[in-house]
Each structure stands twice: as C-alpha cells, then as structure tokens.
Short mmCIF file of C-alpha atoms in Angstrom, two decimals:
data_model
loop_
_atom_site.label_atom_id
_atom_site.label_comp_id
_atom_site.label_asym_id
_atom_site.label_seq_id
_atom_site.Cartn_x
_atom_site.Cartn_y
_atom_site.Cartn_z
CA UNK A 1 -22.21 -48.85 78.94
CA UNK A 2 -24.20 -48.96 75.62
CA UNK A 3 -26.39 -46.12 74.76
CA UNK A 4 -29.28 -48.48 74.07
CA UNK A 5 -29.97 -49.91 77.29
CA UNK A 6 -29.25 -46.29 79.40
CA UNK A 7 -32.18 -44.47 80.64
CA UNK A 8 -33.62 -41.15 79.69
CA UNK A 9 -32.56 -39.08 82.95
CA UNK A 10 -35.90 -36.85 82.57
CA UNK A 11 -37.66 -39.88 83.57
CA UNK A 12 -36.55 -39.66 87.20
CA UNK A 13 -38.40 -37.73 89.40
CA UNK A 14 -36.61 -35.24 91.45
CA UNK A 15 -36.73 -37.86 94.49
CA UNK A 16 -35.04 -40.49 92.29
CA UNK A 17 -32.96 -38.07 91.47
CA UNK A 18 -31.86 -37.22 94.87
CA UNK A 19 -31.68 -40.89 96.29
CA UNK A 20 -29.62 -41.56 92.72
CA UNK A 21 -26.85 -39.21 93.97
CA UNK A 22 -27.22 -40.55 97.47
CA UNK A 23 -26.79 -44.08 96.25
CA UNK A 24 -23.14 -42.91 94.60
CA UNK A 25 -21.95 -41.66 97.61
CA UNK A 26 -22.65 -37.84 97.19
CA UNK A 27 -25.03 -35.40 98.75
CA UNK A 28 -28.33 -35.54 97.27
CA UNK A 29 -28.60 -31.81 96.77
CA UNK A 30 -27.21 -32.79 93.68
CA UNK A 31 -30.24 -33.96 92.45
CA UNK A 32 -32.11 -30.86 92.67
CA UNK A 33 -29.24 -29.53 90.61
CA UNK A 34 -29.84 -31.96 87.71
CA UNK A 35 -33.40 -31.38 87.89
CA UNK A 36 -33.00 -27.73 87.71
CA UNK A 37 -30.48 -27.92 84.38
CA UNK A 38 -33.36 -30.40 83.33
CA UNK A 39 -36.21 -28.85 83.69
CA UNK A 40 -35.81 -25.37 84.55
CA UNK A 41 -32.95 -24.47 82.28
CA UNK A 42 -33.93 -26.92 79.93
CA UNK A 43 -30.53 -28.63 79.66
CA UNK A 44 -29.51 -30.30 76.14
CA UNK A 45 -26.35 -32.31 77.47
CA UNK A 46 -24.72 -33.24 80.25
CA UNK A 47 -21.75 -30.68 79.43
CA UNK A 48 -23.90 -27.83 80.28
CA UNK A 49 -24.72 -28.11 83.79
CA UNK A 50 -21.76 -26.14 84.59
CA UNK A 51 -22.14 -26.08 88.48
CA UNK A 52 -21.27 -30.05 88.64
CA UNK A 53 -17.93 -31.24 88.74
CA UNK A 54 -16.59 -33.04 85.45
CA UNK A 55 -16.21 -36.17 87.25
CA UNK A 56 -20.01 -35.84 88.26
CA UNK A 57 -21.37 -34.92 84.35
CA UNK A 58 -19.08 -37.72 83.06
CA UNK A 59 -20.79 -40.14 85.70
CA UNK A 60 -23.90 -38.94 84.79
CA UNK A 61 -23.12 -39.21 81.02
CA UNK A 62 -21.99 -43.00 81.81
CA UNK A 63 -25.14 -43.45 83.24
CA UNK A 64 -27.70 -41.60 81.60
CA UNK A 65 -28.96 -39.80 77.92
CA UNK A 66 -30.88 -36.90 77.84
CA UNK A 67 -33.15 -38.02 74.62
CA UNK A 68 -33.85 -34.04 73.86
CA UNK A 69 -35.69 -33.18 70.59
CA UNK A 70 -34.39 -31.37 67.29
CA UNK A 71 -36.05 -28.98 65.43
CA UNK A 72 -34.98 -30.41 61.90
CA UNK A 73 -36.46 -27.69 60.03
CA UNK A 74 -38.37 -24.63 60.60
CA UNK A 75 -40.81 -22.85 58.12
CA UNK A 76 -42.26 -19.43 58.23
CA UNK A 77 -45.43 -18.45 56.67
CA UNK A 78 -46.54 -14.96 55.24
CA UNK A 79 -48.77 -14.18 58.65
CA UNK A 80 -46.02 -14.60 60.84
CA UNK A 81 -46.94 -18.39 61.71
CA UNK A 82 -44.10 -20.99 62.33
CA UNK A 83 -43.70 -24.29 61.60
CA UNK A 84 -41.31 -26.68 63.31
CA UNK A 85 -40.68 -30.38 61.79
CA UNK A 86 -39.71 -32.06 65.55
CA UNK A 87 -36.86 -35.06 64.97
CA UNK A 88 -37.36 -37.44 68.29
CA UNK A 89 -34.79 -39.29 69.61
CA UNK A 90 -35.87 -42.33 67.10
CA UNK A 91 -36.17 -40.67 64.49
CA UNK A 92 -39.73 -40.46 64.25
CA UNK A 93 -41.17 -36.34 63.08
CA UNK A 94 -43.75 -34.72 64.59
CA UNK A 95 -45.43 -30.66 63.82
CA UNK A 96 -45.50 -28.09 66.19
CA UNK A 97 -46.59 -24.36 65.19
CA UNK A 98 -46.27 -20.84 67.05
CA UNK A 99 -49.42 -18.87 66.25
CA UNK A 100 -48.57 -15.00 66.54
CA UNK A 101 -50.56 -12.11 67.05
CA UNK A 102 -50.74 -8.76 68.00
CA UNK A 103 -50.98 -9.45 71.74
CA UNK A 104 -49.82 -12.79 72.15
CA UNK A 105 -48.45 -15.93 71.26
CA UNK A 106 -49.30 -19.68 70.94
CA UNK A 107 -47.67 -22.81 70.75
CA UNK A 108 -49.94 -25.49 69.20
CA UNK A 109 -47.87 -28.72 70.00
CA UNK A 110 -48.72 -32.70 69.01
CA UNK A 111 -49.15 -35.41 72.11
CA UNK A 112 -49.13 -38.36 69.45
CA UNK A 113 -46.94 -39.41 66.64
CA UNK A 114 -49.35 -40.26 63.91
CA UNK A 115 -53.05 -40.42 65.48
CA UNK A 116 -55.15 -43.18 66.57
CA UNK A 117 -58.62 -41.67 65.37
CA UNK A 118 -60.15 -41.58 61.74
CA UNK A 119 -61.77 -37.81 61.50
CA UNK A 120 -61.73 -37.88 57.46
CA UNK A 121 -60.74 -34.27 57.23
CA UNK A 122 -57.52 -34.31 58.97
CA UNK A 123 -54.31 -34.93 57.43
CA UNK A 124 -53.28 -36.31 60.76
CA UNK A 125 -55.92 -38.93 60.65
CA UNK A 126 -54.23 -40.21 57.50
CA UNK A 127 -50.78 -41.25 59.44
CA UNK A 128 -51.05 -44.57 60.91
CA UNK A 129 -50.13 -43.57 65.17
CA UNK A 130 -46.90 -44.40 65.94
CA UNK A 131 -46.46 -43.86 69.66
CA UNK A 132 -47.44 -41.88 72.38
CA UNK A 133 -45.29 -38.79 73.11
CA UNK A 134 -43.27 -39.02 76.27
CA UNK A 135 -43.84 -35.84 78.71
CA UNK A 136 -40.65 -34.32 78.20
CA UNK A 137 -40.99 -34.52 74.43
CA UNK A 138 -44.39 -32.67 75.04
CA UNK A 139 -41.95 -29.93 77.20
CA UNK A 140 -39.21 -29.60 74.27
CA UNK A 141 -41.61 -28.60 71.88
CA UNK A 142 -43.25 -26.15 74.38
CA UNK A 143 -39.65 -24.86 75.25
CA UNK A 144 -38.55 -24.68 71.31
CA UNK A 145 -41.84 -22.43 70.65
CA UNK A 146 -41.16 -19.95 73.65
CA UNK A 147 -37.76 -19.66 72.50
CA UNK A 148 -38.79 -18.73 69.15
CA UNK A 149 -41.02 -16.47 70.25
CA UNK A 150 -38.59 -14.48 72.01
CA UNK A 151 -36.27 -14.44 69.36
CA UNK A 152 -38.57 -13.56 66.62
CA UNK A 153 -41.78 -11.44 68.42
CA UNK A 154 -39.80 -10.14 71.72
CA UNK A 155 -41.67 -11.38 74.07
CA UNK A 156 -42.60 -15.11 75.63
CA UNK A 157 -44.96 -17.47 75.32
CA UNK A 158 -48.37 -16.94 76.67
CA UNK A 159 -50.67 -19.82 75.49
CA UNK A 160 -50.21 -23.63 74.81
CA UNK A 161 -52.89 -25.23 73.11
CA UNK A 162 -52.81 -29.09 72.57
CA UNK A 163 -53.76 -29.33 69.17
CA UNK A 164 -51.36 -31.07 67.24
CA UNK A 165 -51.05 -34.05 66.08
CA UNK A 166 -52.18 -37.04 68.11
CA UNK A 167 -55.28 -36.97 70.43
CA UNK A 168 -54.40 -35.72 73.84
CA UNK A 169 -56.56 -37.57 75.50
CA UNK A 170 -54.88 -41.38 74.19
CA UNK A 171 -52.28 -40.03 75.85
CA UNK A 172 -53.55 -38.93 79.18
CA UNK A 173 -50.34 -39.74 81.54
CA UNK A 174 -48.60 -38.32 79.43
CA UNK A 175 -50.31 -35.62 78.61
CA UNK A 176 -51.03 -34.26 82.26
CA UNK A 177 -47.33 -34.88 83.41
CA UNK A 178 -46.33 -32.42 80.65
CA UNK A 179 -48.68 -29.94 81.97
CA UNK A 180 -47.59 -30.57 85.17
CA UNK A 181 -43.83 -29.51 84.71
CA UNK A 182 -45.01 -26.50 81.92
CA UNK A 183 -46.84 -25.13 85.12
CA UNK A 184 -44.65 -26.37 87.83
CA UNK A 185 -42.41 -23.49 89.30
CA UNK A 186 -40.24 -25.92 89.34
CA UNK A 187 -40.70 -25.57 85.13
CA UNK A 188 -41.98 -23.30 83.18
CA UNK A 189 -44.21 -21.61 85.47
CA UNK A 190 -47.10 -20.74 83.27
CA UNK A 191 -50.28 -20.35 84.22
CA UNK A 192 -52.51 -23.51 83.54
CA UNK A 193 -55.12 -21.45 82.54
CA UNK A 194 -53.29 -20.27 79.74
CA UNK A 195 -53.05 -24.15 78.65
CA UNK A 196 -56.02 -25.75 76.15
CA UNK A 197 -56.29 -29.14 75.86
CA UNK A 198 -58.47 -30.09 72.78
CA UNK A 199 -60.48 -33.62 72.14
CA UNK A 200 -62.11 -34.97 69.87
CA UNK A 201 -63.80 -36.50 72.47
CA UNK A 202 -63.09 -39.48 74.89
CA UNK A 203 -65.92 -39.84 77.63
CA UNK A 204 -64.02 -41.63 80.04
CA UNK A 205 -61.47 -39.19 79.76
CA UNK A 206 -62.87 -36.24 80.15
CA UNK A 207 -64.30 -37.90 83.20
CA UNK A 208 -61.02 -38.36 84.62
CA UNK A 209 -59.86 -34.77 83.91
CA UNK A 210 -62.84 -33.61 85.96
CA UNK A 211 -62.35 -36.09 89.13
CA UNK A 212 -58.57 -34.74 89.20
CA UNK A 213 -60.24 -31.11 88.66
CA UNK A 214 -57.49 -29.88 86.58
CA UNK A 215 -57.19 -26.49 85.90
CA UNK A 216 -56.63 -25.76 82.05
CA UNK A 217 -59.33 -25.30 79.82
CA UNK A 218 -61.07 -27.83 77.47
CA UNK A 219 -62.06 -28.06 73.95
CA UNK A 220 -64.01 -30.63 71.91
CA UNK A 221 -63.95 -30.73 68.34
CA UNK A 222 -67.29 -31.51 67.49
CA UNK A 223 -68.33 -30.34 64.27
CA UNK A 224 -72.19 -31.53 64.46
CA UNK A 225 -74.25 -32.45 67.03
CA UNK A 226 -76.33 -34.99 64.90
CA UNK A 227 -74.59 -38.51 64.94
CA UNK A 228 -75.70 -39.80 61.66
CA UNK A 229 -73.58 -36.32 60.57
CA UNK A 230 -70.82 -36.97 63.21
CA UNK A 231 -70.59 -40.26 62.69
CA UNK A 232 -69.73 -39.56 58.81
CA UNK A 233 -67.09 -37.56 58.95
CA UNK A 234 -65.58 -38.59 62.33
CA UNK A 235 -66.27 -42.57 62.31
CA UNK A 236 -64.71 -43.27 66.32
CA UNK A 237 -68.31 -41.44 67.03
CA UNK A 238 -70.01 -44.92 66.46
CA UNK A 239 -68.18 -46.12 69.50
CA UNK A 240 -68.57 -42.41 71.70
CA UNK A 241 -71.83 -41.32 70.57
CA UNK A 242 -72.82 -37.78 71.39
CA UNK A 243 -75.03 -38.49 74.37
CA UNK A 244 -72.06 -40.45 76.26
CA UNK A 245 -70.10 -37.25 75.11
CA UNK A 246 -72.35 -34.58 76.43
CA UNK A 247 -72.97 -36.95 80.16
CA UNK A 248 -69.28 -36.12 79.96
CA UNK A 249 -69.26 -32.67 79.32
CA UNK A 250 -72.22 -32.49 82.13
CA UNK A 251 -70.52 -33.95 84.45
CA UNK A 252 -66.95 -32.33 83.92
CA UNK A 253 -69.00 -28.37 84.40
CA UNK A 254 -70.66 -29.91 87.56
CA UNK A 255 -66.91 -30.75 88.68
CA UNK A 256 -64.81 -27.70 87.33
CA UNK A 257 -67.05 -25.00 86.47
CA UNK A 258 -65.07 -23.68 83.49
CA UNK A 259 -66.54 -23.32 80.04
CA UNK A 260 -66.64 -25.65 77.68
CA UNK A 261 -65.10 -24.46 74.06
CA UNK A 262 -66.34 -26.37 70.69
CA UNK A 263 -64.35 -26.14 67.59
CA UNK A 264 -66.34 -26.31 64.81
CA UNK A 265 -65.92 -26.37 60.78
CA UNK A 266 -68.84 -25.41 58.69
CA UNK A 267 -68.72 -27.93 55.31
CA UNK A 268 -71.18 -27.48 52.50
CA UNK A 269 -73.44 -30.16 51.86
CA UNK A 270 -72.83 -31.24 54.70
CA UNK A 271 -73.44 -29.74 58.02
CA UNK A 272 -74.45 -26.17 56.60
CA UNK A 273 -78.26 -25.96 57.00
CA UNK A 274 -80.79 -24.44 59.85
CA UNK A 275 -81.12 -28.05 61.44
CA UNK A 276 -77.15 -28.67 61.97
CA UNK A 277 -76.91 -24.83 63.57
CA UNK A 278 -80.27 -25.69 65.69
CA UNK A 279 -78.79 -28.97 66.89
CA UNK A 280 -75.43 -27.10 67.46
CA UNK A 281 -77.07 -24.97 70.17
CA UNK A 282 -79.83 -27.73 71.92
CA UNK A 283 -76.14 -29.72 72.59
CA UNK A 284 -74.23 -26.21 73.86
CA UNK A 285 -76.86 -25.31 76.16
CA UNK A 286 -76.34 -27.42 79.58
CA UNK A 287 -73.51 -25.35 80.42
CA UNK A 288 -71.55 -21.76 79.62
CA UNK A 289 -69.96 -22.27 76.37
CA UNK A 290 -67.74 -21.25 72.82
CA UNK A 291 -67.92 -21.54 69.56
CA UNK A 292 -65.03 -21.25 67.32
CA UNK A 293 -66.11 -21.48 63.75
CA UNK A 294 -62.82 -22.35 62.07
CA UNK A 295 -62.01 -21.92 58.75
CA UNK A 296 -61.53 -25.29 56.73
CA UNK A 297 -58.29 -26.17 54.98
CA UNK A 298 -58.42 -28.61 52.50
CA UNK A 299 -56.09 -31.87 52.59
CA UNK A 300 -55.04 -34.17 49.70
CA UNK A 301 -57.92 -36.95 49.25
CA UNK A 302 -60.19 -34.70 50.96
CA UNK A 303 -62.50 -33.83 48.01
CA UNK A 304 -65.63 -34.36 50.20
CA UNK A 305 -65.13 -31.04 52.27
CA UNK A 306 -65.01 -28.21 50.60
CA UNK A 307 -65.51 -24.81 53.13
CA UNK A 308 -69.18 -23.45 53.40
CA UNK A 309 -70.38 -20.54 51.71
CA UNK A 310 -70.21 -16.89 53.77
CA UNK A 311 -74.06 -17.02 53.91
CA UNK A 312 -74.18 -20.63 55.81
CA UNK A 313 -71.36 -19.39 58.65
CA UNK A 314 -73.65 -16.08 58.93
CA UNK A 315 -76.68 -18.43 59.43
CA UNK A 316 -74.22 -19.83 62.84
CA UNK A 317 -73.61 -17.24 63.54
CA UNK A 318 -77.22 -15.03 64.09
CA UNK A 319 -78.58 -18.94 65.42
CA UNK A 320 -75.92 -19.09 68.46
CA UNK A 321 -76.17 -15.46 69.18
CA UNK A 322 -79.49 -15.30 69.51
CA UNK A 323 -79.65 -18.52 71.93
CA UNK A 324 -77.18 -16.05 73.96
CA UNK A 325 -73.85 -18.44 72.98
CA UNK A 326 -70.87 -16.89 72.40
CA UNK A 327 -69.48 -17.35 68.87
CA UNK A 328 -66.19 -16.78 67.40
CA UNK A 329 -65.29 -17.04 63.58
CA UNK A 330 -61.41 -18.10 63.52
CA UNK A 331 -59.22 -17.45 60.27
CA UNK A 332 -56.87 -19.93 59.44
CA UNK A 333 -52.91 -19.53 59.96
CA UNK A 334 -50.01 -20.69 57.98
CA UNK A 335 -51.93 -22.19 55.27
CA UNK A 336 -49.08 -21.68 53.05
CA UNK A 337 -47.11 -24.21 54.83
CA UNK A 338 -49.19 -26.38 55.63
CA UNK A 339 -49.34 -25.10 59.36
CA UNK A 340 -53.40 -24.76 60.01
CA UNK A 341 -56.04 -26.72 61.58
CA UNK A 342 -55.94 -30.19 60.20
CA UNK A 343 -53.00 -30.08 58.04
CA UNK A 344 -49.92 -31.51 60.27
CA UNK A 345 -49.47 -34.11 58.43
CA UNK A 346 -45.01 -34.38 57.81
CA UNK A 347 -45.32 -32.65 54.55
CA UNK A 348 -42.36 -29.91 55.08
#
C-alpha cells in the first residue's frame, strides 16, 4: 500500500480504533492497546508496542503511519531556556520553547505553521501561514518539552502555554482536541488549569470557548486599549475592534468566572503615556484581571518598536495598582536564541 494515501492512525478515535480491530477479525481490546502506545506512551512506530503480536504491528504498519514529529535541532540559551526547531511530517518547521525556573517549567508550543494575523512586531506575523497544526502535532511538541524537562531540570512539566507560533484560536478544533488528550487520563493527565491559551483576540471565538466552558485559562494580547493605537500596530483590529473584543471578554467571565490575563508590551512613542495606561485600566475593569508587562524583543524590520523607557513601565505600573489590578512585569527568556516573545520566526 503506498505511504501517501495511508492514514495517520492518531486520527482514529479510540472507538474507531476498537471497531478497526473488530472489522479484521480480532478482539477489539486491541484498540485500547494502540491507543494506549499512542497516546499514553506516546508511541513513535509501530515496532514499539511490544504487547501486540508481529503479525498485528506489521498489519497495522500495512495499514497505517504514525506521522510523529522530529525535533531537528535543539538550542539552549544562557537562562536555561530551550529551543526546539519541530520537523512535521511534510517537512514544514515550527518553534517550541521550555521556559525554566526555579519552581517550574513551561512549554510554550505553536498551533499554526506560519500565522494568519499581521501584529507588526512579531516575527511570526512575517511568515506567510502555512497550515493549521493537527492535534497530535500540538501533543508531540507538548510530549518533546516534558521530556526535556525531565532530562535536563529533574522534574516534569507543569505548565503549557499556547503561545507559539500561529493563533490558537484559527485553529480552534484543533486546538481544543489537543487539550483534550494533554488533560485526558487517558493522556497526559495534566491539569487544564495549568494550560494558557493566548489570543490575540477572535470574538467569536472566545465566545465559543465560554459556551463549551472550558477549563484552562485565557490570555489576550492586547497591547492598547485605544483602536486608533491597536489598530496600528496590530491591523486584524480594524475587523475585531476592541468593543466586539471586550462584549467577548464580558460575556466569557459571565460564563467561566476565571480571570482574564492581558499581555502587554510598553513601546515608546507609542503607547507609553498617562492616556494609554488610563485606557489600559477603564478596558480591565469589567472583570478580575492580569497584567503582564512583557519585555519587548526586537525583530529584523521592526525599527518602529523600540522598548519603553524604565520610567514609562513604572508609570503602568503605580496606574494599575492603584485601580486595585494586579500587575506583573515579565523579563524576557532566551533572547539569545531567538526564543522570546515574538521572535519564533525559523531562524535557528
């Protein structure tokens, strides 16, 4: 049978799976064997599911690929932070990172090849989106990172955060069957609220998360809460202005309850005065939320942003704390290899 035309076994559900088997003439236990070496154990070949009978893996081999990913090269910074170039099974590269620290560790993993919005201070932005990511390429990456931290930091995973390249959200399906076997027992079995999903924001979307009241936590880059401003430097705001975006956001607390987080960069000369700070907090203040300030990293062609002044991130800071919203000022990681906020952009 030619390789081209056979189907990517994690694509079955564990049903098909079982009725698969059944349809051969074998017990359809079978399938919940495969889907264990699949998902559980995180299988690579056919070969390794050593409790199946080599008639059974070479049936299954006939039949089947298992279209895993490849890390094809792996960078680590000065902080600690690594870098993993991600070969697909077409030969298309996408960036995942492992943020360390003291207590824990993070995978920050890409839902998109390429990305299908235009924010002009992303590298990302500048790669024309190839394709949607397919859920179990989501899971590799997510299985790759918890490997390496094992290996490297002694201990597991503990947070995902979907902040790669691509926006989540274009890829909802996707996106949410991913999650779905990460926190499955049946998976990974971590804890959904250790799980971020970050937008740039899709009102629709974030609608739909909140009628299937998931249970990871959301973040919205939004980086000024004046549309002229937002509209500037992140031109897709023309078509989801920033009152459809906060209806949203209303309507996702009414659903869900959980705090909202906003990742924001400071840029001088751009959104670093009083007004863009005061505007900051009359959009936070419908419901609980966060502000991460994050450091800037500059791109190449990005000559327009250049990282605010100590003085204008202080003037954020004393603003949102004294409107009672909590406010974080986030470092960047693995600058030196391109690894930080905005900079996945296939350069290693």
């Amino acid at each position: 049978m030619d390789t081209q035309v056979k189907k990517d076994i994690r694509a079955l559900t564990r049903d098909q799976l079982r009725t698969f088997f059944k349809d051969q003439g074998d017990h359809a236990y079978r399938g919940d064997q495969v889907y264990e070496w699949l998902w559980q154990k995180s299988a690579h070949s056919f070969e390794a599911m050593t409790n199946l009978s080599k008639a059974t893996r070479e049936m299954l081999a006939d039949n089947f690929v298992i279209n895993h990913i490849k890390v094809d090269k792996m960078q680590r910074s000065n902080d600690g932070t690594i870098k993993n170039a991600i070969r697909l099974h077409d030969d298309l590269v996408v960036e995942s990172v492992l943020i360390p620290t003291s207590s824990r560790t993070t995978a920050c993993v890409s839902s998109q090849v390429g990305c299908s919005l235009d924010c002009r201070f992303c590298a990302t932005a500048k790669l024309k989106r190839m394709r949607n990511l397919n859920p179990d390429e989501i899971y590799d990456q997510v299985v790759a990172i918890d490997n390496e931290s094992r290996l490297y930091f002694d201990r597991p995973l503990s947070n995902i955060v979907f902040m790669g390249m691509g926006e989540p959200l274009m890829n909802y399906n996707n996106v949410l069957k991913a999650i779905d076997k990460i926190t499955s027992p049946e998976g990974l079995g971590m804890s959904p609220k250790r799980i971020t999903v970050s937008t740039s924001g899709v009102p629709k979307m974030i609608r739909k998360l909140a009628d299937e009241e998931v249970k990871f936590k959301l973040a919205v880059s939004l980086h000024s809460a004046i549309d002229s401003i937002r509209t500037s430097i992140m031109p897709f705001n023309s078509t989801f202005p920033l009152a459809d975006l906060r209806e949203a956001l209303e309507y996702w607390y009414a659903k869900t309850k959980s705090r909202i987080t906003y990742e924001y960069v400071v840029w001088e000369g751009i959104n670093d005065r009083q007004e863009d700070a005061d505007a900051l907090v009359a959009f936070c203040k419908f419901a609980p939320s966060k502000v991460n300030l994050i450091e800037y990293n500059p791109i190449e062609d990005g000559d327009d942003f250049r990282q605010a002044s100590n003085a204008a991130i202080d003037l954020y800071v004393h603003t949102l704390e004294r409107n009672g919203i909590t406010v974080t000022v986030r470092r960047s990681r693995g600058k030196d290899i391109d690894a930080a906020c905005g900079q996945l952009a296939n350069k290693s």
